CSV table of C-alpha atoms (C1' of nucleotides) in Angstrom, one decimal:
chain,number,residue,atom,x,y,z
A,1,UNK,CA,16.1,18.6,4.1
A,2,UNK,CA,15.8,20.4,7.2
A,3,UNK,CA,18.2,17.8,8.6
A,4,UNK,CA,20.6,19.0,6.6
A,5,UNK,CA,20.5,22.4,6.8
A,6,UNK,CA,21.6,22.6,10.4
A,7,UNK,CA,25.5,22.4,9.2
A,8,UNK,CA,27.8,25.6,9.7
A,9,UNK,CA,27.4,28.2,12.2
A,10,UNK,CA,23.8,29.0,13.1
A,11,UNK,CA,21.7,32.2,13.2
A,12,UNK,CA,21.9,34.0,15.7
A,13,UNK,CA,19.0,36.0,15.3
A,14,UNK,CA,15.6,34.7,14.8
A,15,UNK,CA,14.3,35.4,11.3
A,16,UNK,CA,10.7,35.6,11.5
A,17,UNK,CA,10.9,37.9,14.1
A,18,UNK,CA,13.6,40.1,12.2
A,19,UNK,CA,11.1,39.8,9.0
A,20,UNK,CA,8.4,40.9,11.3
A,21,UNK,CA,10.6,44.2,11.8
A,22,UNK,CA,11.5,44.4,7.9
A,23,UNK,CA,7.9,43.9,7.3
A,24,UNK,CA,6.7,47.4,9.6
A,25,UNK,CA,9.7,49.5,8.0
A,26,UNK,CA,8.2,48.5,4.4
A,27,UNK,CA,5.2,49.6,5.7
A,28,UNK,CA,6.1,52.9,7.3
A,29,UNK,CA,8.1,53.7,4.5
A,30,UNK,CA,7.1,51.9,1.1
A,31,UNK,CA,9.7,50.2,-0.6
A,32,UNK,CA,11.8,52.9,-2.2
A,33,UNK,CA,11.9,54.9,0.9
A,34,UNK,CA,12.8,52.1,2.9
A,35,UNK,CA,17.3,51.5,2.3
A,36,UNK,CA,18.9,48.2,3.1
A,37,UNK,CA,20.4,50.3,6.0
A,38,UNK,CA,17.0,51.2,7.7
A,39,UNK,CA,16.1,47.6,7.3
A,40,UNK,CA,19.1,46.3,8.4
A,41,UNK,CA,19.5,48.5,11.8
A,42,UNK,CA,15.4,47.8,12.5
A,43,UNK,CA,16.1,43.8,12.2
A,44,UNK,CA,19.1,44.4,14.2
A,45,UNK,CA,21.6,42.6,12.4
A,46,UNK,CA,24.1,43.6,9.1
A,47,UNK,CA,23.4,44.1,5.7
A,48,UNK,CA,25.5,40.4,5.1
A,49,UNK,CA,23.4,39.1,7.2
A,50,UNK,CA,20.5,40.2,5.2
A,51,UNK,CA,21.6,39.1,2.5
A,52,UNK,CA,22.1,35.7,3.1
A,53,UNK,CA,18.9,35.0,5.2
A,54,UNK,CA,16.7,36.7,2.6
A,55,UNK,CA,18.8,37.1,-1.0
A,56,UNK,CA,17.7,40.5,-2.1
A,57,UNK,CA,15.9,44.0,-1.1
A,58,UNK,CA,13.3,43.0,-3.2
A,59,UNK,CA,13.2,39.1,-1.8
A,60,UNK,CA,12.8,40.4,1.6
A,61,UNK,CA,9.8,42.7,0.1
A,62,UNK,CA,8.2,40.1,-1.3
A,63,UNK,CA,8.3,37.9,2.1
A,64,UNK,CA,7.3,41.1,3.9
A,65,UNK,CA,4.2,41.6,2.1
A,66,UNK,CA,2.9,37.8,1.9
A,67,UNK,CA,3.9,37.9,6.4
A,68,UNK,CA,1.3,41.2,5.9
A,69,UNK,CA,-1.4,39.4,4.3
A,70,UNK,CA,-1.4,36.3,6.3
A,71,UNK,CA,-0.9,38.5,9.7
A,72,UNK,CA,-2.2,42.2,9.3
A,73,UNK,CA,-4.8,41.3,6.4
A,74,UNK,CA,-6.3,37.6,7.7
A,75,UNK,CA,-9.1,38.9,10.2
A,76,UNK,CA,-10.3,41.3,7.8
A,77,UNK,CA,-10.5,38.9,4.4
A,78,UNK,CA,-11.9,36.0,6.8
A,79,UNK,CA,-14.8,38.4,7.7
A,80,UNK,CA,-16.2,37.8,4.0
A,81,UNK,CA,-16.6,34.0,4.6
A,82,UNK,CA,-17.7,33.8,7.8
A,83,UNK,CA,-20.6,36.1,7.8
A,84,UNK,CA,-24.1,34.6,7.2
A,85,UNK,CA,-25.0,37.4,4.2
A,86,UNK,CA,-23.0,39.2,1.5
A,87,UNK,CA,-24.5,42.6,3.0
A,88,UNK,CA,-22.9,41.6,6.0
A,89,UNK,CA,-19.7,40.4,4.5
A,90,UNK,CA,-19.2,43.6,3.2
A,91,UNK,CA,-19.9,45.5,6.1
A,92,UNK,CA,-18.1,43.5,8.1
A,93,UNK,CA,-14.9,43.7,6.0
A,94,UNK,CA,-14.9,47.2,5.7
A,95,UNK,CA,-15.2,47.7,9.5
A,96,UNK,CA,-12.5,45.9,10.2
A,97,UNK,CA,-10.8,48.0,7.5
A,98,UNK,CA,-11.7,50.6,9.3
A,99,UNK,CA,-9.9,49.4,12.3
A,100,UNK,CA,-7.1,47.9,11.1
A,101,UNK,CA,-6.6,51.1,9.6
A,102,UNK,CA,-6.7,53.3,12.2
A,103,UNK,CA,-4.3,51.4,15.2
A,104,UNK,CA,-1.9,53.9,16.3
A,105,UNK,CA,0.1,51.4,17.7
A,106,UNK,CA,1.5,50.6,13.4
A,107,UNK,CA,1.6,52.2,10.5
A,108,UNK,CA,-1.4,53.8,8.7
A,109,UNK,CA,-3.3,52.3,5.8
A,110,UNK,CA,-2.5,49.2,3.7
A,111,UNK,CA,1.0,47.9,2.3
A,112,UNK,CA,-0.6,46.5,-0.4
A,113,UNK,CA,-2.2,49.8,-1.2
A,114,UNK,CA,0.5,51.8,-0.7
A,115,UNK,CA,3.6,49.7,-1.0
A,116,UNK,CA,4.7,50.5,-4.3
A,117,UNK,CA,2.0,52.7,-6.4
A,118,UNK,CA,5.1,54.0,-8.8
A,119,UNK,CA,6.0,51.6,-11.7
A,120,UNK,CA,9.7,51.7,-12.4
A,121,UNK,CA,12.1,49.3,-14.5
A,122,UNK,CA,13.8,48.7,-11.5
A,123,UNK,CA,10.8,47.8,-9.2
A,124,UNK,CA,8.8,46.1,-12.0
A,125,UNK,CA,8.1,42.5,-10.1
A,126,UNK,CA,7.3,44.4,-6.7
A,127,UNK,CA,5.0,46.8,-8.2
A,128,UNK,CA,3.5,43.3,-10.2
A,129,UNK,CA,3.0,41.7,-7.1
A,130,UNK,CA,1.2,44.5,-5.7
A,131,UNK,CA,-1.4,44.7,-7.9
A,132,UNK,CA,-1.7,40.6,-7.8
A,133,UNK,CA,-2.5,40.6,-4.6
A,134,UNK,CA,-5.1,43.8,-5.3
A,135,UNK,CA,-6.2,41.6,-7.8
A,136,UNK,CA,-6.9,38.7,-5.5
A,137,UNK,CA,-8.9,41.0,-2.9
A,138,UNK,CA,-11.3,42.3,-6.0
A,139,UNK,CA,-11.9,38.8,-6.8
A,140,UNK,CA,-12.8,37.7,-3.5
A,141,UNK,CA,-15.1,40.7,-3.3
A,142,UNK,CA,-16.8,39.8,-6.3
A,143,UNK,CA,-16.5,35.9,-5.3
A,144,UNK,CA,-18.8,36.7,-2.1
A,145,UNK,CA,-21.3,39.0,-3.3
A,146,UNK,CA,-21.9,36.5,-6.5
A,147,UNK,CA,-22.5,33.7,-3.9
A,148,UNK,CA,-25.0,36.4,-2.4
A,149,UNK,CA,-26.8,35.9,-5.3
A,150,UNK,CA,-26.3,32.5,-6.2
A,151,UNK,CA,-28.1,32.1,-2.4
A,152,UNK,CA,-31.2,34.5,-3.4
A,153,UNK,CA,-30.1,37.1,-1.4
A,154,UNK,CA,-29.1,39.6,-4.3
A,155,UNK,CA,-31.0,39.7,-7.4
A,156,UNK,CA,-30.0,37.7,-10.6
A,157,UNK,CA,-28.6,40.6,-12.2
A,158,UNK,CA,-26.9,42.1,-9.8
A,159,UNK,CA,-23.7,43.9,-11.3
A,160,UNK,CA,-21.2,41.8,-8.6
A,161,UNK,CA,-18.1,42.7,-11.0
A,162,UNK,CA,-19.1,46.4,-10.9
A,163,UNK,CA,-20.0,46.7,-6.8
A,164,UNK,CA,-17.0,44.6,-6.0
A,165,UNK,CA,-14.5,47.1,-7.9
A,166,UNK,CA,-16.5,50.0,-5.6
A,167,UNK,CA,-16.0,48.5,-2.2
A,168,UNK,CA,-12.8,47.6,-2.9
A,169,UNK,CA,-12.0,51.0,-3.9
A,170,UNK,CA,-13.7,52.4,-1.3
A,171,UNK,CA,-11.0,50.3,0.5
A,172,UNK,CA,-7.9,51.5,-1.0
A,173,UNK,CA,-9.0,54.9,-0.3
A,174,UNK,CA,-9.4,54.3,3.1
A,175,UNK,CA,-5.8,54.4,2.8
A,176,UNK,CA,-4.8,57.3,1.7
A,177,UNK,CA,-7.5,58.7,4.3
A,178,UNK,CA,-5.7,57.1,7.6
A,179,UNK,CA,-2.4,58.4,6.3
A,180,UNK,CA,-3.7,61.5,6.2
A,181,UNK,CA,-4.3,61.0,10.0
A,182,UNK,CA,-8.2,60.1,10.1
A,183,UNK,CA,-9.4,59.0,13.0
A,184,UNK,CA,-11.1,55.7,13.4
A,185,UNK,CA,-14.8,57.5,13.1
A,186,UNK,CA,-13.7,59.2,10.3
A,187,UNK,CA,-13.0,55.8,8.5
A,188,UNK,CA,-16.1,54.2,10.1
A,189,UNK,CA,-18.0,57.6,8.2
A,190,UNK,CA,-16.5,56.6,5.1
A,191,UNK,CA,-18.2,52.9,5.8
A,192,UNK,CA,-21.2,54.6,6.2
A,193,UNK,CA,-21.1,56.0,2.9
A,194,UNK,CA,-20.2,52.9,1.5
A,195,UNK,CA,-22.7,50.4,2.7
A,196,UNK,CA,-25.5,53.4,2.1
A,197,UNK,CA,-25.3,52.4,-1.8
A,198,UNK,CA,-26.1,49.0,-0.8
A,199,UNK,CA,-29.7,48.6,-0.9
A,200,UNK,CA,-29.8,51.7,-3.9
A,201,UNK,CA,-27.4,49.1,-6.2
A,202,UNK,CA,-29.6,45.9,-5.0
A,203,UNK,CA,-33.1,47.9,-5.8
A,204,UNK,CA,-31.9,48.9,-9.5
A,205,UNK,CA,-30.1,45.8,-9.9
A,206,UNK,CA,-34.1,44.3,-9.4
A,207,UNK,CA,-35.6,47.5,-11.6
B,1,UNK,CA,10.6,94.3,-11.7
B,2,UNK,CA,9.9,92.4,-14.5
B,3,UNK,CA,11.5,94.9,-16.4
B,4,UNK,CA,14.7,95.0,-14.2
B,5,UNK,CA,15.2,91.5,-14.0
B,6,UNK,CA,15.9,91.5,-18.0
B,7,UNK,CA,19.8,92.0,-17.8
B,8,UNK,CA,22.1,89.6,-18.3
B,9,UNK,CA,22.5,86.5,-20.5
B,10,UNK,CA,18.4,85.4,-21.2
B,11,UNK,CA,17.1,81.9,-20.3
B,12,UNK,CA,17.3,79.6,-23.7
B,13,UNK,CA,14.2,77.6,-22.2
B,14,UNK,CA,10.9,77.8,-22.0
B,15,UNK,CA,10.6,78.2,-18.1
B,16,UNK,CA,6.4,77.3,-18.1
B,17,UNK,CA,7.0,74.8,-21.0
B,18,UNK,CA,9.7,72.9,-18.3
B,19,UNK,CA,8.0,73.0,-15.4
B,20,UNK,CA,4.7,71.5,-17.3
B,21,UNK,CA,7.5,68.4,-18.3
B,22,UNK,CA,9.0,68.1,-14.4
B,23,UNK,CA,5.1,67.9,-13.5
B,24,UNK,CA,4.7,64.8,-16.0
B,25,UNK,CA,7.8,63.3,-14.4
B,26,UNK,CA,6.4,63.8,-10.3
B,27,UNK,CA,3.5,62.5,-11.7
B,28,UNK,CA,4.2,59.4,-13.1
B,29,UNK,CA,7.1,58.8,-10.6
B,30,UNK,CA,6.2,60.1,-7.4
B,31,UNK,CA,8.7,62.6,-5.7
B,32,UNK,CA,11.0,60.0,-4.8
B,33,UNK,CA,10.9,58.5,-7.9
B,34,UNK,CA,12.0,61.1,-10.0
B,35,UNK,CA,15.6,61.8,-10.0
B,36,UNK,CA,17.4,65.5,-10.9
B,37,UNK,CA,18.4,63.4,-14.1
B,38,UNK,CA,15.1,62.1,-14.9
B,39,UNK,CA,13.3,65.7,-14.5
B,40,UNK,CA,16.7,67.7,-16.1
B,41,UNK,CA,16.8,65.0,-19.1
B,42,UNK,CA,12.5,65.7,-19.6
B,43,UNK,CA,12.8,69.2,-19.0
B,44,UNK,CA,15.4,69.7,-21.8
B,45,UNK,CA,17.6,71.4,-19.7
B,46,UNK,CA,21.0,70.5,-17.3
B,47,UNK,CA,20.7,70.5,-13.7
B,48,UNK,CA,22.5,73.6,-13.0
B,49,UNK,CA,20.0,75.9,-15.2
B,50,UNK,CA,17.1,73.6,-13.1
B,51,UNK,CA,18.8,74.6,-9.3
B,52,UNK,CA,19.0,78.4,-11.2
B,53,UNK,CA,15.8,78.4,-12.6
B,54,UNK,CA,13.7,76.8,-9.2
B,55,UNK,CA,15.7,76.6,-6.8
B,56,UNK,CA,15.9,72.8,-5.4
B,57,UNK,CA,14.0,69.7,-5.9
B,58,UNK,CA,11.3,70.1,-3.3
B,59,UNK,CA,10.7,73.6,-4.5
B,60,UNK,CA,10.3,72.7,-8.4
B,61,UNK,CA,7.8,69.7,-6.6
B,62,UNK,CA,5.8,72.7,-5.2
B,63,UNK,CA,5.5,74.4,-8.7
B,64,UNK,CA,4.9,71.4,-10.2
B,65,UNK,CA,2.1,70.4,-7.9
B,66,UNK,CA,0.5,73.8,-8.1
B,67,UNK,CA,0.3,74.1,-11.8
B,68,UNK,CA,-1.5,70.6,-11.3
B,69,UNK,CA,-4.1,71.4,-9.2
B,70,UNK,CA,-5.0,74.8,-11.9
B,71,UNK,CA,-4.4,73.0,-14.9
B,72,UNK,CA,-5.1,69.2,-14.6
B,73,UNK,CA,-7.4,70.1,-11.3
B,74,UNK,CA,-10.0,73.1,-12.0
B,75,UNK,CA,-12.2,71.5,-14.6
B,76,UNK,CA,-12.9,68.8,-11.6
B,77,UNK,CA,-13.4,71.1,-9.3
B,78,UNK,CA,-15.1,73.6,-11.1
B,79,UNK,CA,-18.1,71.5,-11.6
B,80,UNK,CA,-19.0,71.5,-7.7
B,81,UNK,CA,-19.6,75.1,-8.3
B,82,UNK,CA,-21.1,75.5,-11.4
B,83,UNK,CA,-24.2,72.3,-11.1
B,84,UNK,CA,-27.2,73.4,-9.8
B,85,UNK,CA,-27.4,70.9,-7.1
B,86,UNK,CA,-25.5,69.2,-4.6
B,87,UNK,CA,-26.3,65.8,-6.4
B,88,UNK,CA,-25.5,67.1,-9.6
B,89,UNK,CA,-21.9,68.7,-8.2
B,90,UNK,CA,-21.0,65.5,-6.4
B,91,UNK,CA,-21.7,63.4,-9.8
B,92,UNK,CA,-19.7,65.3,-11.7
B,93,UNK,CA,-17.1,66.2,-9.8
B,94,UNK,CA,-16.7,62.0,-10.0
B,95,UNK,CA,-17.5,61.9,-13.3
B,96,UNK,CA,-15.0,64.1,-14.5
B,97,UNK,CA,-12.4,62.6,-12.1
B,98,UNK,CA,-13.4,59.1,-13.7
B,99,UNK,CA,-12.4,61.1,-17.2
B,100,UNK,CA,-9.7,62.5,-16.3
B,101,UNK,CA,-7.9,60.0,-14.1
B,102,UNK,CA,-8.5,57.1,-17.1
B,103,UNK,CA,-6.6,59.5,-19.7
B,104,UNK,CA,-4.4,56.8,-21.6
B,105,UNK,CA,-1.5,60.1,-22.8
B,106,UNK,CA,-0.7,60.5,-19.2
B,107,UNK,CA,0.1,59.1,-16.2
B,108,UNK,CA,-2.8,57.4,-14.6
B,109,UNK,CA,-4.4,58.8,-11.1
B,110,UNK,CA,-3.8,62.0,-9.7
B,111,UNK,CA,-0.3,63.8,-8.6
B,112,UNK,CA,-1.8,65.1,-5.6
B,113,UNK,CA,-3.3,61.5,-4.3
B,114,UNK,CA,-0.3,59.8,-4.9
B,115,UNK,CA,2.8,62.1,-5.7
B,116,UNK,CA,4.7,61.3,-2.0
B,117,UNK,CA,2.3,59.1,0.5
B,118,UNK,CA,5.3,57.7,2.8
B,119,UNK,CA,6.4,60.7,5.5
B,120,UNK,CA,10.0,60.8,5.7
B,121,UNK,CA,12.4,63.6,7.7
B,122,UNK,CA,14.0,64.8,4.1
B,123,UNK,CA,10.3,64.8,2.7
B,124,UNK,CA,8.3,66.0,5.6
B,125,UNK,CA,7.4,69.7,3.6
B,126,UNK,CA,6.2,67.9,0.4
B,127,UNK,CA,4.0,65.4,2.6
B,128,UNK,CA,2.6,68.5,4.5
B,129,UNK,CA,1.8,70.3,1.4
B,130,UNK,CA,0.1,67.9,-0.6
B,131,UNK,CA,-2.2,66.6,2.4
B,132,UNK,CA,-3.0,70.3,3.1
B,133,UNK,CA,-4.0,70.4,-1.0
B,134,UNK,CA,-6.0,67.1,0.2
B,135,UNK,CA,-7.5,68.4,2.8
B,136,UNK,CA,-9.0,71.6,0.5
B,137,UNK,CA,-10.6,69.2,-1.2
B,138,UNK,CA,-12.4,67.9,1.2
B,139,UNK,CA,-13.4,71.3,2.7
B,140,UNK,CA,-14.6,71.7,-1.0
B,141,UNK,CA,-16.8,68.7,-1.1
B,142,UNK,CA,-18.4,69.7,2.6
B,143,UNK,CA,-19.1,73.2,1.4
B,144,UNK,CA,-20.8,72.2,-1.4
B,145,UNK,CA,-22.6,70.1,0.4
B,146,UNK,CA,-23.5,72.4,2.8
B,147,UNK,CA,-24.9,74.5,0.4
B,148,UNK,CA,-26.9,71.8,-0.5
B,149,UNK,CA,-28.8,72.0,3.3
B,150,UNK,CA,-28.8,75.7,2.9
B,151,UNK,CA,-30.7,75.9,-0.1
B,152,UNK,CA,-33.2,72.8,0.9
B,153,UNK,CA,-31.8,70.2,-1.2
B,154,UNK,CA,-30.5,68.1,1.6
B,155,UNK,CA,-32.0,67.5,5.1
B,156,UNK,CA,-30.8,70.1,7.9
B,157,UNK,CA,-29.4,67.3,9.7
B,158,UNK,CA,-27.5,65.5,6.8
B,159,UNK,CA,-23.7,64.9,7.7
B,160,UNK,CA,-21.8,67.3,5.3
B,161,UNK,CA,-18.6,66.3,7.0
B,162,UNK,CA,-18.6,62.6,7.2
B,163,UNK,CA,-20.6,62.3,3.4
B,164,UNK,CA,-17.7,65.0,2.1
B,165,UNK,CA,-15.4,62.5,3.8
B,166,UNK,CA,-16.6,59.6,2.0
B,167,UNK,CA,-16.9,60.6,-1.6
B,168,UNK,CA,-13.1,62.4,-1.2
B,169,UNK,CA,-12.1,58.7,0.1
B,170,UNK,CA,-14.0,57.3,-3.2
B,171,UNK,CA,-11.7,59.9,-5.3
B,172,UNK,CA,-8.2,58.9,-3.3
B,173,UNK,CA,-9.3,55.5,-4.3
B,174,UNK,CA,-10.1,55.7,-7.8
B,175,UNK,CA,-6.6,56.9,-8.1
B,176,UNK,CA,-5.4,53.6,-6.9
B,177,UNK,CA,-7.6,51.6,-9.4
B,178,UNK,CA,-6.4,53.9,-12.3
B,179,UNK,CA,-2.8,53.1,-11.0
B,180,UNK,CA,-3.7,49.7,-11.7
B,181,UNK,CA,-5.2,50.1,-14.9
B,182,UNK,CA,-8.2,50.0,-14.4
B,183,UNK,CA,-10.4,51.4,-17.8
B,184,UNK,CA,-12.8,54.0,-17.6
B,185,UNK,CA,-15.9,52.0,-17.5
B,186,UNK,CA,-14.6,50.3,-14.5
B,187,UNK,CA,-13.7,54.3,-12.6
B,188,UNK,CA,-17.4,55.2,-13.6
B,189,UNK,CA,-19.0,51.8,-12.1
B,190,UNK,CA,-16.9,53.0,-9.3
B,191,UNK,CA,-18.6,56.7,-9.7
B,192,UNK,CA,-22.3,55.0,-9.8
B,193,UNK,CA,-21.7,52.7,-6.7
B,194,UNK,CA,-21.0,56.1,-4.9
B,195,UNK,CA,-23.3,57.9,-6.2
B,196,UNK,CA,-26.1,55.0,-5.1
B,197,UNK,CA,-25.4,55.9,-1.7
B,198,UNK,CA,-26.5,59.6,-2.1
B,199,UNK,CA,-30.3,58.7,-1.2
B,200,UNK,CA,-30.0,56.6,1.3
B,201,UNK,CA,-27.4,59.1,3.0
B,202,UNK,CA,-30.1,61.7,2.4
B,203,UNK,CA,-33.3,59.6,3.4
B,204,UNK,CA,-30.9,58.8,6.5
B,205,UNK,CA,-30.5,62.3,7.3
B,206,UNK,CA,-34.5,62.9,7.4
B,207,UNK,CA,-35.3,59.8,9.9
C,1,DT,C1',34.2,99.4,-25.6
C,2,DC,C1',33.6,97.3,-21.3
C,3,DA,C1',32.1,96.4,-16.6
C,4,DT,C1',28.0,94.0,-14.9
C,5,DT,C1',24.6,90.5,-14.7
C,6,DT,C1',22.6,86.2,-15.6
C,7,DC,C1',22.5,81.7,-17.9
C,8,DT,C1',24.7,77.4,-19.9
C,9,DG,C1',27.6,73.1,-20.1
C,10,DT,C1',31.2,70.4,-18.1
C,11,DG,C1',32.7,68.3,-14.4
C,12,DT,C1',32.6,67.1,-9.7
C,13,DT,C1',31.2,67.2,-4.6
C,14,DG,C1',30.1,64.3,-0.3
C,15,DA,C1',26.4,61.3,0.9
C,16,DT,C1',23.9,57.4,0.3
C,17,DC,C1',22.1,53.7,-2.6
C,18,DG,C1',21.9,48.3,-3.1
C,19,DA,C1',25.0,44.7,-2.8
C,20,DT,C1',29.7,42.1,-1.6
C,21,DA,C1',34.7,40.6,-0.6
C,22,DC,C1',37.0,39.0,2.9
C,23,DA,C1',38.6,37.3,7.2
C,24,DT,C1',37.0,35.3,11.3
C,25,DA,C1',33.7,32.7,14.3
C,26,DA,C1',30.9,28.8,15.4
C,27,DA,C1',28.6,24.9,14.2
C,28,DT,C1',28.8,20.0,11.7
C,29,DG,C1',30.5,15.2,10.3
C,30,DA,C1',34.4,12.1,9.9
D,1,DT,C1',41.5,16.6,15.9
D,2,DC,C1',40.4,18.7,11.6
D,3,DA,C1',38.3,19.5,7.1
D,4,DT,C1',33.8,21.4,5.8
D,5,DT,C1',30.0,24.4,6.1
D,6,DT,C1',27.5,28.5,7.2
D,7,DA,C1',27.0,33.0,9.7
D,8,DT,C1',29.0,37.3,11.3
D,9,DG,C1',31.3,41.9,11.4
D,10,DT,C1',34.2,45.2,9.1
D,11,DA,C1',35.1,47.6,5.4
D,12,DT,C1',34.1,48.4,1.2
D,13,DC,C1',32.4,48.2,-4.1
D,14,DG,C1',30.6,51.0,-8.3
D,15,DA,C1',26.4,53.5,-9.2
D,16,DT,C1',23.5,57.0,-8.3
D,17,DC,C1',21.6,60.6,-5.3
D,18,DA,C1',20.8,66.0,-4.7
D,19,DA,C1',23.4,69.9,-5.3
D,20,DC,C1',27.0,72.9,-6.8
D,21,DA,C1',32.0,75.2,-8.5
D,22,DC,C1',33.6,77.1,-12.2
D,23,DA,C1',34.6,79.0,-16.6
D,24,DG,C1',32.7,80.6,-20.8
D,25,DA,C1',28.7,82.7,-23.3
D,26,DA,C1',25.2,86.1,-24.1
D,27,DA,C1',22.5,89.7,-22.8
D,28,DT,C1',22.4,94.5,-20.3
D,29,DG,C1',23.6,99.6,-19.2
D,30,DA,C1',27.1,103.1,-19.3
DNA sequence: TCATTTCTGTGTTGATCGATACATAAATGA
DNA sequence: TCATTTATGTATCGATCAACACAGAAATGA
């Protein structure tokens, strides 16, 4: 398959890198304020050529966003599994929210969060994508704190379905707060706040 | 000069009446979204009487924006002054946001939160004005809360600025889970996951 | 009546949008 | 060598963008 592909003239530019580039002009801009011609000029190489490597605008959105939550989003979803406790989990995950967030060396905030917030006929799959993915992050929210109590450490009636939507709002948020130019304590404040209704929801989940 | 400005042919619209329909168009589109057609074709009007009427397209944004924040705004943010504690302000000032932001006869979330979140050259004055609206807000919340320490509710030491910061993030994100239709149960589970922070912020404060 | 002022509807402006036609260039297999 | 295949650069496509020119309509004051 790959065999075969190698007939006609190659690429001359290397396309992960170029979606890479594609990727961070998405992000600066969301998808109606990025044009085919800021894309096009970032990834260095001609509208043609963008067409044929990725098919469409919204193609190359929809590559963009999944190269963003494999790259940009990874380190922070990982933190769920990996830590030992559910409080720590969350903490964890917002932290590195909090940092992600808050480089200066890349856009502010979260192209999933703020990617494509306004429905429109014309960007109905992007916008659907979007709030799949949003979807998947609630449900790995809730997925971790119901293990928490499935492993004792929250109590049987715990309301997972109810503090996963908070954190994760607390999350999206978060965006709109580092666009607005917060600083990386300001976020880490705002994670404060956050994991200060943890032991309040865990006590009158027990009550 | 009311008076004066009565010569010549009268306006056949209702000028208020329009700019409350332009404001349901920026709001359920974003600034970018909405087009001179879309708002003209809402507004009942063609788009030379809109240039004649308010000048441009960012300026009819800035009307449009401001009749939201005293019309679809001040019942919210009336209830930080009018509860008789802190506590009791911060609950519903999310509780009403929770109402208001879940509304199913108009556009979900709030104009101000999401009306135009990606910075552009030919957008940088709408940007700027809605993040100074956003930052109001949050001086809102921290004066309110300071208030709170004045009068002895709160601890002398609490953090006004960094709690202000985190329920105003909490708001910005509930606009996002509206966005995604999310119901008003799930904006008020949101509203008591914040609120369950508030003692342990408060006990925090005192150690 | 009539000059002045302001609004309305038609039609259009140059710019930019996403997306391609087309000719040429550079690789392949036969 | 040469037909085939794919990529590239130039130069555009029709549609839509924000904004406006212009002429006629409807009010005013004199």
């Amino acid at each position: 398959m790959n065999v075969m592909s190698e007939r006609g003239r190659p690429r001359t530019f290397d396309r992960n890198a170029a979606l890479r580039r594609a990727m961070d002009v998405f992000w600066a801009k969301g998808y109606e304020g990025a044009s085919i011609s800021d894309l096009a000029a970032a990834m260095g190489i001609n509208s043609p050529s963008l067409y044929a490597a990725y098919g469409s605008k919204e193609a190359l959105f929809l590559e963009a966003t999944d190269l963003y939550s494999r790259v940009e989003g990874a380190d922070i979803w990982l933190a769920l599994e990996e830590a030992p406790t559910a409080r720590l989990a969350i903490e964890r995950f917002l932290r590195r929210t909090a940092k992600a967030y808050s480089q200066t060396d890349r856009p502010q905030g979260c192209l999933i969060a703020l990617g494509a917030l306004h429905e429109d006929s014309s960007r109905g799959a992007i916008c659907a994508d979007l709030r799949r993915r949003r979807a998947e992050n609630l449900t790995a929210l809730k997925k971790r704190l119901e293990r928490g109590v499935a492993e004792g450490e929250l109590p049987a009636d715990f309301n997972c379905r109810a503090a996963a939507t908070f954190f994760a709002t607390v999350q999206h948020g978060m965006s709109i707060q580092a666009r607005d130019g917060a600083s990386r304590a300001a976020l880490l404040a705002t994670v404060a706040g956050a994991m200060a209704a943890w032991k309040t929801m865990a006590d009158t989940a027990e009550a």
